Tab-separated table of C-alpha atoms and ligand atoms in Angstrom:
chain	number	residue	atom	x	y	z
A	23	MET	CA	-36.784	42.991	80.326
A	24	THR	CA	-33.409	43.881	81.752
A	25	SER	CA	-30.674	46.031	80.044
A	26	SER	CA	-26.853	45.298	80.230
A	27	THR	CA	-26.400	47.823	83.082
A	28	ASN	CA	-28.564	48.840	85.865
A	29	PRO	CA	-30.902	51.494	84.365
A	30	ASN	CA	-31.081	53.362	87.572
A	31	SER	CA	-27.462	53.799	88.305
A	32	ILE	CA	-26.515	57.481	88.267
A	33	PRO	CA	-23.325	58.341	86.429
A	34	LEU	CA	-21.110	59.878	89.073
A	35	HIS	CA	-17.689	60.201	87.508
A	36	PRO	CA	-17.033	63.906	86.638
A	37	THR	CA	-17.853	64.448	82.916
A	38	ILE	CA	-17.166	67.233	80.418
A	39	PHE	CA	-19.818	67.465	77.459
A	40	VAL	CA	-18.578	69.293	74.490
A	41	ILE	CA	-21.338	70.094	71.966
A	42	PHE	CA	-20.081	71.236	68.494
A	43	GLY	CA	-22.633	73.444	66.858
A	44	ILE	CA	-24.245	74.396	70.088
A	45	THR	CA	-25.765	77.591	68.423
A	46	GLY	CA	-27.866	75.354	66.220
A	47	ASP	CA	-31.494	74.344	66.467
A	48	LEU	CA	-30.967	70.924	67.892
A	49	ALA	CA	-29.033	72.058	70.917
A	50	ALA	CA	-31.714	74.674	72.109
A	51	ARG	CA	-34.624	72.535	71.148
A	52	LYS	CA	-33.557	69.122	72.276
A	53	LEU	CA	-30.037	68.754	73.993
A	54	ILE	CA	-29.846	71.533	76.490
A	55	PRO	CA	-33.387	70.963	77.767
A	56	ALA	CA	-32.574	67.092	78.045
A	57	LEU	CA	-29.555	68.028	79.965
A	58	LEU	CA	-31.469	70.571	82.156
A	59	HIS	CA	-34.104	67.794	82.853
A	60	LEU	CA	-31.366	65.396	83.973
A	61	TYR	CA	-29.760	68.169	86.114
A	62	SER	CA	-33.085	68.904	87.847
A	63	LYS	CA	-33.547	65.232	88.585
A	64	LYS	CA	-29.977	64.975	89.944
A	65	MET	CA	-29.151	62.470	87.247
A	66	LEU	CA	-25.927	64.265	86.068
A	67	PRO	CA	-22.554	63.857	87.887
A	68	GLN	CA	-22.007	66.340	90.553
A	69	ARG	CA	-19.041	67.606	88.626
A	70	PHE	CA	-19.941	68.314	84.989
A	71	SER	CA	-19.217	70.945	82.511
A	72	ILE	CA	-20.831	71.736	79.152
A	73	ILE	CA	-18.709	73.434	76.556
A	74	GLY	CA	-20.261	74.801	73.579
A	75	PHE	CA	-18.189	75.151	70.487
A	76	SER	CA	-19.296	77.091	67.465
A	77	ARG	CA	-18.345	79.554	64.939
A	78	ARG	CA	-20.132	82.581	66.141
A	79	PRO	CA	-18.087	84.828	68.315
A	80	MET	CA	-19.945	85.393	71.683
A	81	ALA	CA	-18.845	86.395	75.139
A	82	ARG	CA	-19.775	83.819	78.016
A	83	ASP	CA	-22.723	85.963	79.129
A	84	GLU	CA	-23.946	86.513	75.488
A	85	PHE	CA	-23.788	82.731	75.008
A	86	ARG	CA	-25.752	82.161	78.046
A	87	GLU	CA	-28.453	84.624	76.977
A	88	TYR	CA	-28.551	83.290	73.430
A	89	ILE	CA	-29.226	79.762	74.799
A	90	ARG	CA	-31.741	80.954	77.395
A	91	GLU	CA	-33.718	82.814	74.783
A	92	ARG	CA	-34.020	79.762	72.594
A	93	LEU	CA	-34.497	77.043	75.198
A	94	ASN	CA	-37.406	74.982	74.408
A	95	VAL	CA	-38.951	74.614	77.935
A	96	ARG	CA	-42.315	75.518	79.161
A	97	PRO	CA	-42.647	78.580	81.394
A	98	GLY	CA	-42.510	77.390	84.973
A	99	GLN	CA	-41.195	73.888	84.012
A	100	PHE	CA	-37.987	74.437	85.963
A	101	LYS	CA	-37.207	76.424	88.998
A	102	GLU	CA	-35.366	79.670	87.914
A	103	GLU	CA	-32.755	78.913	90.561
A	104	ASP	CA	-32.061	75.399	88.939
A	105	ILE	CA	-31.700	76.995	85.496
A	106	LYS	CA	-29.397	79.494	86.912
A	107	HIS	CA	-27.228	76.904	88.653
A	108	PHE	CA	-27.356	74.760	85.506
A	109	PHE	CA	-26.084	77.650	83.378
A	110	ASP	CA	-23.139	78.058	85.667
A	111	HIS	CA	-21.823	74.665	84.289
A	112	MET	CA	-21.887	75.986	80.838
A	113	SER	CA	-19.084	77.845	78.867
A	114	TYR	CA	-18.365	78.751	75.224
A	115	GLU	CA	-15.536	78.220	72.978
A	116	GLN	CA	-15.612	79.968	69.662
A	117	GLY	CA	-13.707	78.424	66.802
A	118	LEU	CA	-13.969	77.444	63.156
A	119	PHE	CA	-14.458	73.735	62.696
A	120	ASP	CA	-11.390	73.390	60.471
A	121	ASP	CA	-8.929	75.392	62.560
A	122	PRO	CA	-6.423	73.211	64.419
A	123	ARG	CA	-5.776	76.126	66.811
A	124	ALA	CA	-9.461	76.116	68.087
A	125	TYR	CA	-8.984	72.431	68.984
A	126	ALA	CA	-5.798	73.198	70.746
A	127	ARG	CA	-7.595	75.819	72.772
A	128	LEU	CA	-10.407	73.348	73.513
A	129	ALA	CA	-7.791	70.814	74.597
A	130	ASP	CA	-6.249	73.335	77.094
A	131	LYS	CA	-9.581	74.204	78.423
A	132	LEU	CA	-10.341	70.530	79.113
A	133	ASN	CA	-7.029	70.056	80.761
A	134	ASP	CA	-7.556	73.167	83.013
A	135	ILE	CA	-10.981	71.842	84.048
A	136	ASP	CA	-9.489	68.400	84.852
A	137	SER	CA	-6.683	70.047	86.740
A	138	ARG	CA	-9.240	72.119	88.650
A	139	TRP	CA	-11.174	68.979	89.486
A	140	GLY	CA	-8.023	66.995	90.197
A	141	GLN	CA	-9.196	64.224	88.163
A	142	CYS	CA	-9.224	62.743	84.751
A	143	SER	CA	-12.816	63.295	83.758
A	144	ASN	CA	-15.009	61.426	81.131
A	145	LYS	CA	-15.160	63.327	77.905
A	146	LEU	CA	-18.281	63.310	75.648
A	147	PHE	CA	-18.239	64.965	72.198
A	148	HIS	CA	-21.387	65.629	70.441
A	149	LEU	CA	-21.581	66.541	66.860
A	150	SER	CA	-24.577	68.685	66.329
A	151	VAL	CA	-23.474	69.970	63.159
A	152	PRO	CA	-24.281	69.291	59.230
A	153	PRO	CA	-23.014	65.765	58.402
A	154	THR	CA	-20.656	67.268	55.876
A	155	LEU	CA	-18.613	68.559	58.708
A	156	TYR	CA	-18.457	65.289	60.519
A	157	GLU	CA	-15.289	63.869	58.866
A	158	GLY	CA	-13.183	67.126	59.550
A	159	ILE	CA	-14.162	67.572	63.238
A	160	LEU	CA	-13.538	63.892	64.001
A	161	GLU	CA	-10.187	63.961	62.413
A	162	ARG	CA	-9.232	67.244	64.056
A	163	LEU	CA	-10.348	66.077	67.401
A	164	ALA	CA	-8.102	62.920	67.026
A	165	GLN	CA	-5.105	64.938	65.811
A	166	SER	CA	-5.228	67.146	68.803
A	167	ARG	CA	-5.413	64.123	71.083
A	168	LEU	CA	-8.635	65.275	72.394
A	169	THR	CA	-10.190	61.969	71.990
A	170	ALA	CA	-7.411	59.920	73.849
A	171	PRO	CA	-8.566	59.150	77.323
A	172	CYS	CA	-6.424	60.994	79.876
A	173	ALA	CA	-5.978	57.717	81.997
A	174	ASP	CA	-6.104	53.956	81.591
A	175	ASP	CA	-8.709	53.184	84.127
A	176	THR	CA	-10.887	56.242	84.715
A	177	GLY	CA	-12.267	58.737	82.228
A	178	TRP	CA	-13.787	57.481	79.002
A	179	THR	CA	-14.003	59.499	75.713
A	180	ARG	CA	-17.111	58.960	73.739
A	181	VAL	CA	-18.580	60.597	70.645
A	182	LEU	CA	-22.221	61.200	69.886
A	183	ILE	CA	-23.303	61.700	66.291
A	184	GLU	CA	-26.683	62.498	64.694
A	185	LYS	CA	-28.186	61.007	61.571
A	186	PRO	CA	-27.941	61.021	58.678
A	187	PHE	CA	-24.840	58.920	58.772
A	188	GLY	CA	-23.680	59.364	55.284
A	189	ASN	CA	-25.793	60.219	52.202
A	190	ASP	CA	-25.818	56.687	50.516
A	191	THR	CA	-23.939	53.482	50.956
A	192	ALA	CA	-20.646	54.878	49.753
A	193	THR	CA	-20.617	57.820	51.999
A	194	ALA	CA	-21.820	55.958	54.919
A	195	HIS	CA	-19.033	53.553	54.368
A	196	ARG	CA	-16.371	56.382	54.280
A	197	LEU	CA	-17.818	57.768	57.528
A	198	ASP	CA	-17.673	54.483	59.009
A	199	ARG	CA	-14.016	54.076	58.024
A	200	VAL	CA	-13.090	57.396	59.507
A	201	LEU	CA	-14.899	56.633	62.757
A	202	GLY	CA	-13.335	53.006	62.774
A	203	THR	CA	-9.836	54.414	62.526
A	204	LEU	CA	-10.395	56.997	65.358
A	205	PHE	CA	-12.523	55.227	67.824
A	206	LYS	CA	-13.472	51.852	69.113
A	207	GLU	CA	-16.996	50.758	68.447
A	208	GLU	CA	-17.904	51.091	72.025
A	209	GLN	CA	-17.017	54.711	71.985
A	210	ILE	CA	-19.307	55.635	69.141
A	211	PHE	CA	-23.146	56.348	69.830
A	212	ARG	CA	-25.101	56.982	66.642
A	213	ILE	CA	-28.373	58.628	67.458
A	214	ASP	CA	-31.626	57.582	65.834
A	215	HIS	CA	-33.972	59.258	68.372
A	216	TYR	CA	-36.774	56.948	67.412
A	217	LEU	CA	-35.074	54.160	69.392
A	218	ALA	CA	-35.325	56.125	72.424
A	219	LYS	CA	-39.321	56.471	72.198
A	220	GLU	CA	-40.866	54.584	74.960
A	221	SER	CA	-43.664	53.272	72.561
A	222	LEU	CA	-40.974	51.804	70.173
A	223	GLN	CA	-39.208	50.191	72.958
A	224	ASN	CA	-42.466	48.671	74.074
A	225	ILE	CA	-42.750	46.825	70.795
A	226	LEU	CA	-40.016	44.266	71.966
A	227	ALA	CA	-41.467	44.012	75.339
A	228	PHE	CA	-44.923	43.594	73.966
A	229	ARG	CA	-43.884	40.840	71.389
A	230	PHE	CA	-41.499	38.877	73.462
A	231	THR	CA	-43.185	38.851	76.955
A	232	ASN	CA	-46.683	38.123	75.688
A	233	SER	CA	-46.230	34.583	74.543
A	234	MET	CA	-49.601	34.385	72.656
A	235	PHE	CA	-48.304	36.702	69.832
A	236	GLU	CA	-45.048	34.934	68.896
A	237	PRO	CA	-46.568	31.922	67.274
A	238	LEU	CA	-48.700	34.262	65.095
A	239	TRP	CA	-45.878	36.563	64.190
A	240	ASN	CA	-44.931	35.150	60.695
A	241	ARG	CA	-46.105	34.831	57.118
A	242	ASP	CA	-48.757	32.054	58.051
A	243	SER	CA	-50.789	34.517	59.993
A	244	ILE	CA	-49.924	38.026	58.984
A	245	GLU	CA	-51.030	39.263	55.550
A	246	LYS	CA	-49.053	42.670	55.662
A	247	VAL	CA	-47.653	45.333	57.809
A	248	HIS	CA	-48.079	48.910	57.364
A	249	ILE	CA	-45.733	51.541	59.025
A	250	ARG	CA	-46.655	55.205	58.744
A	251	LEU	CA	-44.850	58.444	59.859
A	252	PHE	CA	-47.210	61.197	58.843
A	253	GLU	CA	-46.585	64.945	59.822
A	254	LYS	CA	-48.749	67.734	59.528
A	255	LYS	CA	-46.145	70.344	59.351
A	256	GLY	CA	-44.237	71.201	56.357
A	257	MET	CA	-40.671	72.790	56.211
A	258	GLU	CA	-40.955	75.218	59.231
A	259	GLY	CA	-37.671	76.986	58.147
A	260	ARG	CA	-35.963	73.744	57.642
A	261	GLY	CA	-36.205	73.922	53.847
A	262	ALA	CA	-32.444	74.496	53.156
A	263	PHE	CA	-31.475	71.465	55.119
A	264	TYR	CA	-34.321	69.321	53.836
A	265	ASP	CA	-34.195	70.129	50.181
A	266	PRO	CA	-30.931	68.208	49.317
A	267	VAL	CA	-32.000	65.360	51.737
A	268	GLY	CA	-35.751	64.387	50.941
A	269	ALA	CA	-38.034	62.296	52.962
A	270	LEU	CA	-36.284	58.923	52.153
A	271	ARG	CA	-33.032	59.938	53.684
A	272	ASP	CA	-34.654	62.213	56.443
A	273	VAL	CA	-36.760	59.518	58.042
A	274	GLY	CA	-36.802	56.395	55.720
A	275	GLN	CA	-33.396	55.160	55.913
A	276	ASN	CA	-33.518	55.581	59.694
A	277	HIS	CA	-36.654	55.994	61.827
A	278	MET	CA	-38.918	54.008	59.414
A	279	LEU	CA	-36.424	51.163	59.027
A	280	MET	CA	-35.741	50.994	62.852
A	281	MET	CA	-39.602	50.505	63.168
A	282	LEU	CA	-39.596	47.761	60.662
A	283	ALA	CA	-36.613	46.111	62.358
A	284	LEU	CA	-38.320	46.113	65.805
A	285	VAL	CA	-41.561	44.790	64.495
A	286	SER	CA	-39.863	41.955	62.384
A	287	MET	CA	-36.797	41.006	64.284
A	288	ASP	CA	-36.449	37.444	65.794
A	289	LYS	CA	-36.435	37.136	69.400
A	290	PRO	CA	-33.018	37.941	70.864
A	291	LYS	CA	-31.350	35.313	73.150
A	292	ASN	CA	-31.139	37.921	75.870
A	293	PHE	CA	-31.951	41.716	76.188
A	294	LYS	CA	-28.407	42.950	76.082
A	295	ALA	CA	-27.402	45.755	73.830
A	296	ASP	CA	-25.145	43.794	71.512
A	297	THR	CA	-27.738	40.911	71.112
A	298	ILE	CA	-30.671	43.211	70.325
A	299	ARG	CA	-28.557	45.204	67.843
A	300	LYS	CA	-27.436	42.241	66.094
A	301	GLU	CA	-31.020	40.963	65.671
A	302	ARG	CA	-32.140	44.205	64.438
A	303	ALA	CA	-29.273	44.306	62.020
A	304	LYS	CA	-29.873	40.709	60.848
A	305	VAL	CA	-33.487	41.477	59.681
A	306	LEU	CA	-32.428	44.580	58.059
A	307	SER	CA	-29.782	42.764	56.071
A	308	LYS	CA	-32.610	40.505	54.597
A	309	LEU	CA	-34.431	43.363	53.068
A	310	LEU	CA	-34.761	42.518	49.354
A	311	LYS	CA	-33.279	45.039	46.909
A	312	ILE	CA	-36.163	46.637	44.700
A	313	PRO	CA	-34.998	46.132	41.138
A	314	LEU	CA	-35.373	48.893	38.614
A	315	ARG	CA	-37.915	47.130	36.685
A	316	THR	CA	-40.435	46.929	39.542
A	317	MET	CA	-39.474	50.378	40.991
A	318	GLU	CA	-42.601	52.029	39.866
A	319	LYS	CA	-44.760	49.281	41.212
A	320	PHE	CA	-43.114	49.387	44.742
A	321	VAL	CA	-42.069	52.950	45.145
A	322	VAL	CA	-44.227	56.083	45.038
A	323	ARG	CA	-42.841	59.570	45.523
A	324	GLY	CA	-44.867	62.762	46.158
A	325	GLN	CA	-44.361	66.463	46.980
A	326	TYR	CA	-46.948	68.717	48.555
A	327	GLU	CA	-48.238	71.694	46.583
A	328	GLY	CA	-46.288	74.849	47.641
A	329	TYR	CA	-43.218	72.924	48.598
A	330	THR	CA	-41.080	74.694	46.076
A	331	SER	CA	-41.972	78.035	47.497
A	332	GLU	CA	-40.681	77.235	50.970
A	333	PRO	CA	-37.828	79.339	52.085
A	334	GLY	CA	-34.590	77.583	51.414
A	335	VAL	CA	-36.095	75.221	48.837
A	336	SER	CA	-35.110	75.453	45.148
A	337	ALA	CA	-37.933	76.668	42.907
A	338	THR	CA	-37.459	73.802	40.485
A	339	SER	CA	-36.913	71.159	43.353
A	340	SER	CA	-38.047	67.574	42.729
A	341	THR	CA	-37.229	66.492	46.150
A	342	GLU	CA	-39.804	64.039	47.635
A	343	THR	CA	-41.729	65.229	50.762
A	344	TYR	CA	-43.723	61.939	50.629
A	345	PHE	CA	-42.881	58.296	49.828
A	346	ARG	CA	-44.412	54.946	49.920
A	347	VAL	CA	-42.264	51.990	49.612
A	348	GLN	CA	-43.244	48.284	49.604
A	349	ALA	CA	-40.399	46.396	51.165
A	350	SER	CA	-39.963	42.612	51.592
A	351	ILE	CA	-37.850	40.491	53.918
A	352	ASN	CA	-36.202	37.516	52.601
A	353	SER	CA	-36.528	35.184	55.564
A	354	PRO	CA	-38.570	32.046	56.262
A	355	ARG	CA	-40.638	34.077	58.697
A	356	TRP	CA	-41.563	36.882	56.365
A	357	LYS	CA	-41.309	35.561	52.810
A	358	GLY	CA	-44.058	37.113	50.791
A	359	VAL	CA	-45.296	39.471	53.419
A	360	PRO	CA	-45.279	43.134	52.231
A	361	PHE	CA	-44.072	45.788	54.621
A	362	TYR	CA	-45.346	49.197	53.492
A	363	LEU	CA	-43.281	52.147	54.556
A	364	GLU	CA	-45.103	55.350	54.190
A	365	SER	CA	-44.130	58.903	55.293
A	366	GLY	CA	-45.121	62.387	54.457
A	367	LYS	CA	-44.903	66.055	55.532
A	368	GLY	CA	-47.917	68.132	55.026
A	369	MET	CA	-50.337	65.443	55.696
A	370	VAL	CA	-53.794	65.702	57.187
A	371	GLU	CA	-52.419	64.862	60.876
A	372	SER	CA	-49.256	63.952	62.809
A	373	LYS	CA	-49.399	60.366	63.533
A	374	THR	CA	-46.792	57.557	63.587
A	375	ALA	CA	-48.255	54.009	63.762
A	376	ILE	CA	-47.579	50.312	62.912
A	377	ASP	CA	-50.500	48.333	61.684
A	378	VAL	CA	-50.205	44.576	61.518
A	379	TYR	CA	-52.843	42.954	59.444
A	380	PHE	CA	-53.665	39.413	60.301
A	381	LYS	CA	-55.004	36.940	57.552
A	382	THR	CA	-58.580	36.291	57.438
A	383	ASN	CA	-60.231	33.041	57.581
A	384	LYS	CA	-61.190	31.761	54.185
A	385	GLY	CA	-64.091	33.593	52.838
A	386	SER	CA	-64.270	35.920	55.731
A	387	THR	CA	-63.678	39.655	55.679
A	388	HIS	CA	-63.145	40.136	59.496
A	389	GLN	CA	-59.747	41.214	59.710
A	390	ASN	CA	-57.844	41.570	63.128
A	391	ILE	CA	-55.492	44.498	62.994
A	392	LEU	CA	-53.014	45.066	65.804
A	393	THR	CA	-51.797	48.754	65.907
A	394	PHE	CA	-48.715	49.990	67.691
A	395	ARG	CA	-49.551	53.627	68.117
A	396	ILE	CA	-46.036	55.362	68.379
A	397	GLN	CA	-47.189	58.974	68.812
A	398	PRO	CA	-49.301	60.799	69.707
A	399	ASP	CA	-51.842	58.813	71.946
A	400	GLU	CA	-49.180	56.199	72.444
A	401	GLY	CA	-50.490	52.767	73.103
A	402	ILE	CA	-51.665	49.462	71.452
A	403	LYS	CA	-54.872	48.583	69.909
A	404	ILE	CA	-56.337	45.293	68.541
A	405	ARG	CA	-59.342	45.366	66.351
A	406	PHE	CA	-61.391	42.329	67.050
A	407	PHE	CA	-64.977	41.133	66.380
A	408	VAL	CA	-67.969	40.708	68.727
A	409	LYS	CA	-71.521	39.669	68.189
A	410	THR	CA	-73.880	42.638	67.731
A	411	PRO	CA	-76.374	42.246	70.734
A	412	GLY	CA	-79.711	40.979	69.666
A	413	GLN	CA	-81.105	38.655	67.220
A	414	GLY	CA	-79.199	37.157	64.406
A	415	PHE	CA	-75.465	36.541	64.238
A	416	GLU	CA	-74.064	39.793	62.975
A	417	VAL	CA	-70.545	40.874	64.199
A	418	GLU	CA	-68.955	44.188	64.435
A	419	PRO	CA	-65.430	45.452	65.056
A	420	LYS	CA	-64.268	46.596	68.653
A	421	PRO	CA	-61.012	47.835	69.947
A	422	LEU	CA	-59.092	46.226	72.663
A	423	LYS	CA	-57.170	48.949	73.883
A	424	PHE	CA	-54.114	49.953	75.901
A	425	SER	CA	-53.392	53.740	76.185
A	426	TYR	CA	-50.323	55.153	78.042
A	427	SER	CA	-52.122	58.367	78.793
A	428	GLU	CA	-54.977	56.560	80.528
A	429	THR	CA	-52.861	54.152	82.550
A	430	MET	CA	-49.275	55.242	82.648
A	431	PRO	CA	-49.218	59.093	82.796
A	432	THR	CA	-45.571	59.193	83.505
A	433	LEU	CA	-44.852	58.541	79.806
A	434	GLY	CA	-43.910	62.012	78.996
A	435	SER	CA	-41.799	62.509	81.975
A	436	THR	CA	-38.495	61.532	80.140
A	437	THR	CA	-37.664	62.881	76.685
A	438	ASP	CA	-36.025	60.904	73.953
A	439	TYR	CA	-32.866	62.908	74.337
A	440	GLU	CA	-32.702	62.651	78.026
A	441	ARG	CA	-32.893	58.929	77.768
A	442	LEU	CA	-30.139	58.885	75.204
A	443	ILE	CA	-27.757	61.082	76.944
A	444	PHE	CA	-28.133	59.240	80.162
A	445	ASP	CA	-27.554	56.014	78.228
A	446	VAL	CA	-24.327	57.385	76.744
A	447	PHE	CA	-23.125	58.282	80.229
A	448	ARG	CA	-23.968	54.613	81.180
A	449	GLY	CA	-22.325	53.275	78.090
A	450	ASP	CA	-25.474	51.441	77.113
A	451	GLN	CA	-25.631	51.398	73.300
A	452	THR	CA	-29.000	49.464	73.013
A	453	LEU	CA	-30.893	52.635	71.886
A	454	PHE	CA	-28.088	53.585	69.364
A	455	ALA	CA	-27.809	52.324	65.644
A	456	SER	CA	-24.894	50.062	64.949
A	457	THR	CA	-22.748	50.295	62.031
A	458	GLU	CA	-24.268	46.977	60.625
A	459	GLU	CA	-27.713	48.328	60.837
A	460	ILE	CA	-26.735	51.620	59.189
A	461	MET	CA	-25.089	49.741	56.243
A	462	SER	CA	-28.007	47.419	55.646
A	463	SER	CA	-30.416	50.306	55.743
A	464	TRP	CA	-28.447	52.134	53.168
A	465	LYS	CA	-28.081	48.965	50.998
A	466	PHE	CA	-31.853	48.895	50.848
A	467	ILE	CA	-32.389	52.575	50.473
A	468	THR	CA	-29.608	53.627	48.111
A	469	PRO	CA	-30.857	51.756	44.941
A	470	ILE	CA	-34.230	53.379	45.367
A	471	LEU	CA	-32.603	56.897	45.793
A	472	GLU	CA	-30.500	56.264	42.649
A	473	ASN	CA	-33.650	55.673	40.506
A	474	LEU	CA	-36.092	58.013	42.363
A	475	ASN	CA	-35.899	60.683	39.787
A	476	LYS	CA	-37.130	58.224	37.219
A	477	LEU	CA	-40.408	57.945	39.034
A	478	PRO	CA	-43.252	60.570	38.506
A	479	ILE	CA	-43.662	63.013	41.311
A	480	LYS	CA	-47.301	62.897	42.549
A	481	LYS	CA	-48.285	66.317	43.835
A	482	TYR	CA	-50.617	66.390	46.707
A	483	GLU	CA	-52.438	69.114	48.587
A	484	ARG	CA	-51.427	70.079	52.118
A	485	GLY	CA	-53.626	68.154	54.466
A	486	ALA	CA	-53.736	65.004	52.380
A	487	GLN	CA	-54.871	61.720	54.001
A	488	GLU	CA	-53.098	59.697	51.342
A	489	VAL	CA	-51.214	60.194	48.061
A	490	GLU	CA	-52.527	58.240	45.023
B	510	LIG	C1	-36.192	63.887	62.398
B	510	LIG	C2	-36.374	64.597	61.098
B	510	LIG	O1	-35.127	63.010	62.396
B	510	LIG	O2	-37.390	63.289	62.805
B	510	LIG	C3	-37.505	65.490	60.834
B	510	LIG	O3	-35.300	65.152	60.457
B	510	LIG	C4	-38.869	64.736	61.485
B	510	LIG	O4	-37.875	65.931	59.656
B	510	LIG	C5	-38.456	64.257	62.851
B	510	LIG	O5	-39.658	65.878	61.670
B	510	LIG	C6	-39.684	63.436	63.442
B	510	LIG	O6	-39.373	63.187	64.730
B	510	LIG	P1	-40.514	63.109	65.882
B	510	LIG	O7	-39.835	62.717	67.136
B	510	LIG	O8	-40.854	64.640	65.811
B	510	LIG	O9	-41.412	62.285	65.390
């Protein structure tokens, strides 16, 4: 499969990367390590600068120390010298997100860098802040003309935002309108980091390059599809963020539906970003709304025991830490095939997988199951049946297996964020969610959210295998 631009081309044009909310968890855990990786592989432009913007007052050295201490890298993973040189490209700008003067200072800083480099550089703005702040930041960025490219032919301006994109259909629309008035679609990169997982990208490669599967990939041969995203961990200090959000918004509206889209979409005419995103959006737009009268049958919500005692969580919280939703796609290919979306925190193990159950022959119980193992132990497995050696004609299930770790040990060498940031540099939007996809996801999820509190909350023990 090919992408719209050469995947190996290294972005060379000087670039300034502004991170709003650099003192937050995401920057130290994912963003900075990803940039450091790219830097150590010489995949960043020679001239690049990272400007962290946050509320907390900090001197330059203090800022570097702060990031250094929180940096999520293994001891010895990078040469100390590389880390030091990388940190030389970082600086800090303190300011309140709603203070126009802070944006004016930031603009001066960007201009200074451009003058020093003698070039109009690319500008990338990353919003690593709570979504309630998006609108204000975007508007102030535009007002201070920070988002206007400094030249016509060189120096793009792009904005990178994290999910959740809105809270429901109405707020997502609103955010979209704001984005639409300030930026062109090709400037906006909406992160759903699941799309950057190699094992997820492989779903399309697997489905559409192995011609044996496509004729079976429909309601005639497939009985049901089960998508699971189970996590062993609970809140781990994220209670205050999670409690107003809940599992459906946290992973249902985005990661889970993206997995559904990849496993169910039609074959795109080509593998260009736009075409792939359109096909993903098309199938998501065909998800059938679950009516109130069948809500209890098709939706289950749960909460693990002890959740309400987690720091940051309300003692009377009814937020779901688990859900199971039975979705249906209204298309000739999928009519009548249930797609189960199931996710929980505090489950027995961390495991993300998609099981595709094939129909059995009449009277037979021998069911073939194709599993896309997303993580951990990434790979693909097919359960098929062989004759048990010896007399008689008994059969037993056996796996036909492909495992990345056994055959492609380079899998872990590129992180989700590394891939995403590099693609923003290249202007490739394949691995980013489009506005159509987001709107269709909310159209399906919002009616469920609106009625969720009418459903009983099933309490489950930490370490549960399933929630009944
Ligand atoms: C994030 C959610 O988007 O995805 C987290 O906010 C969740 O709650 C995480 O734990 C799962 O991502 P991964 O890559 O660890 O499977």
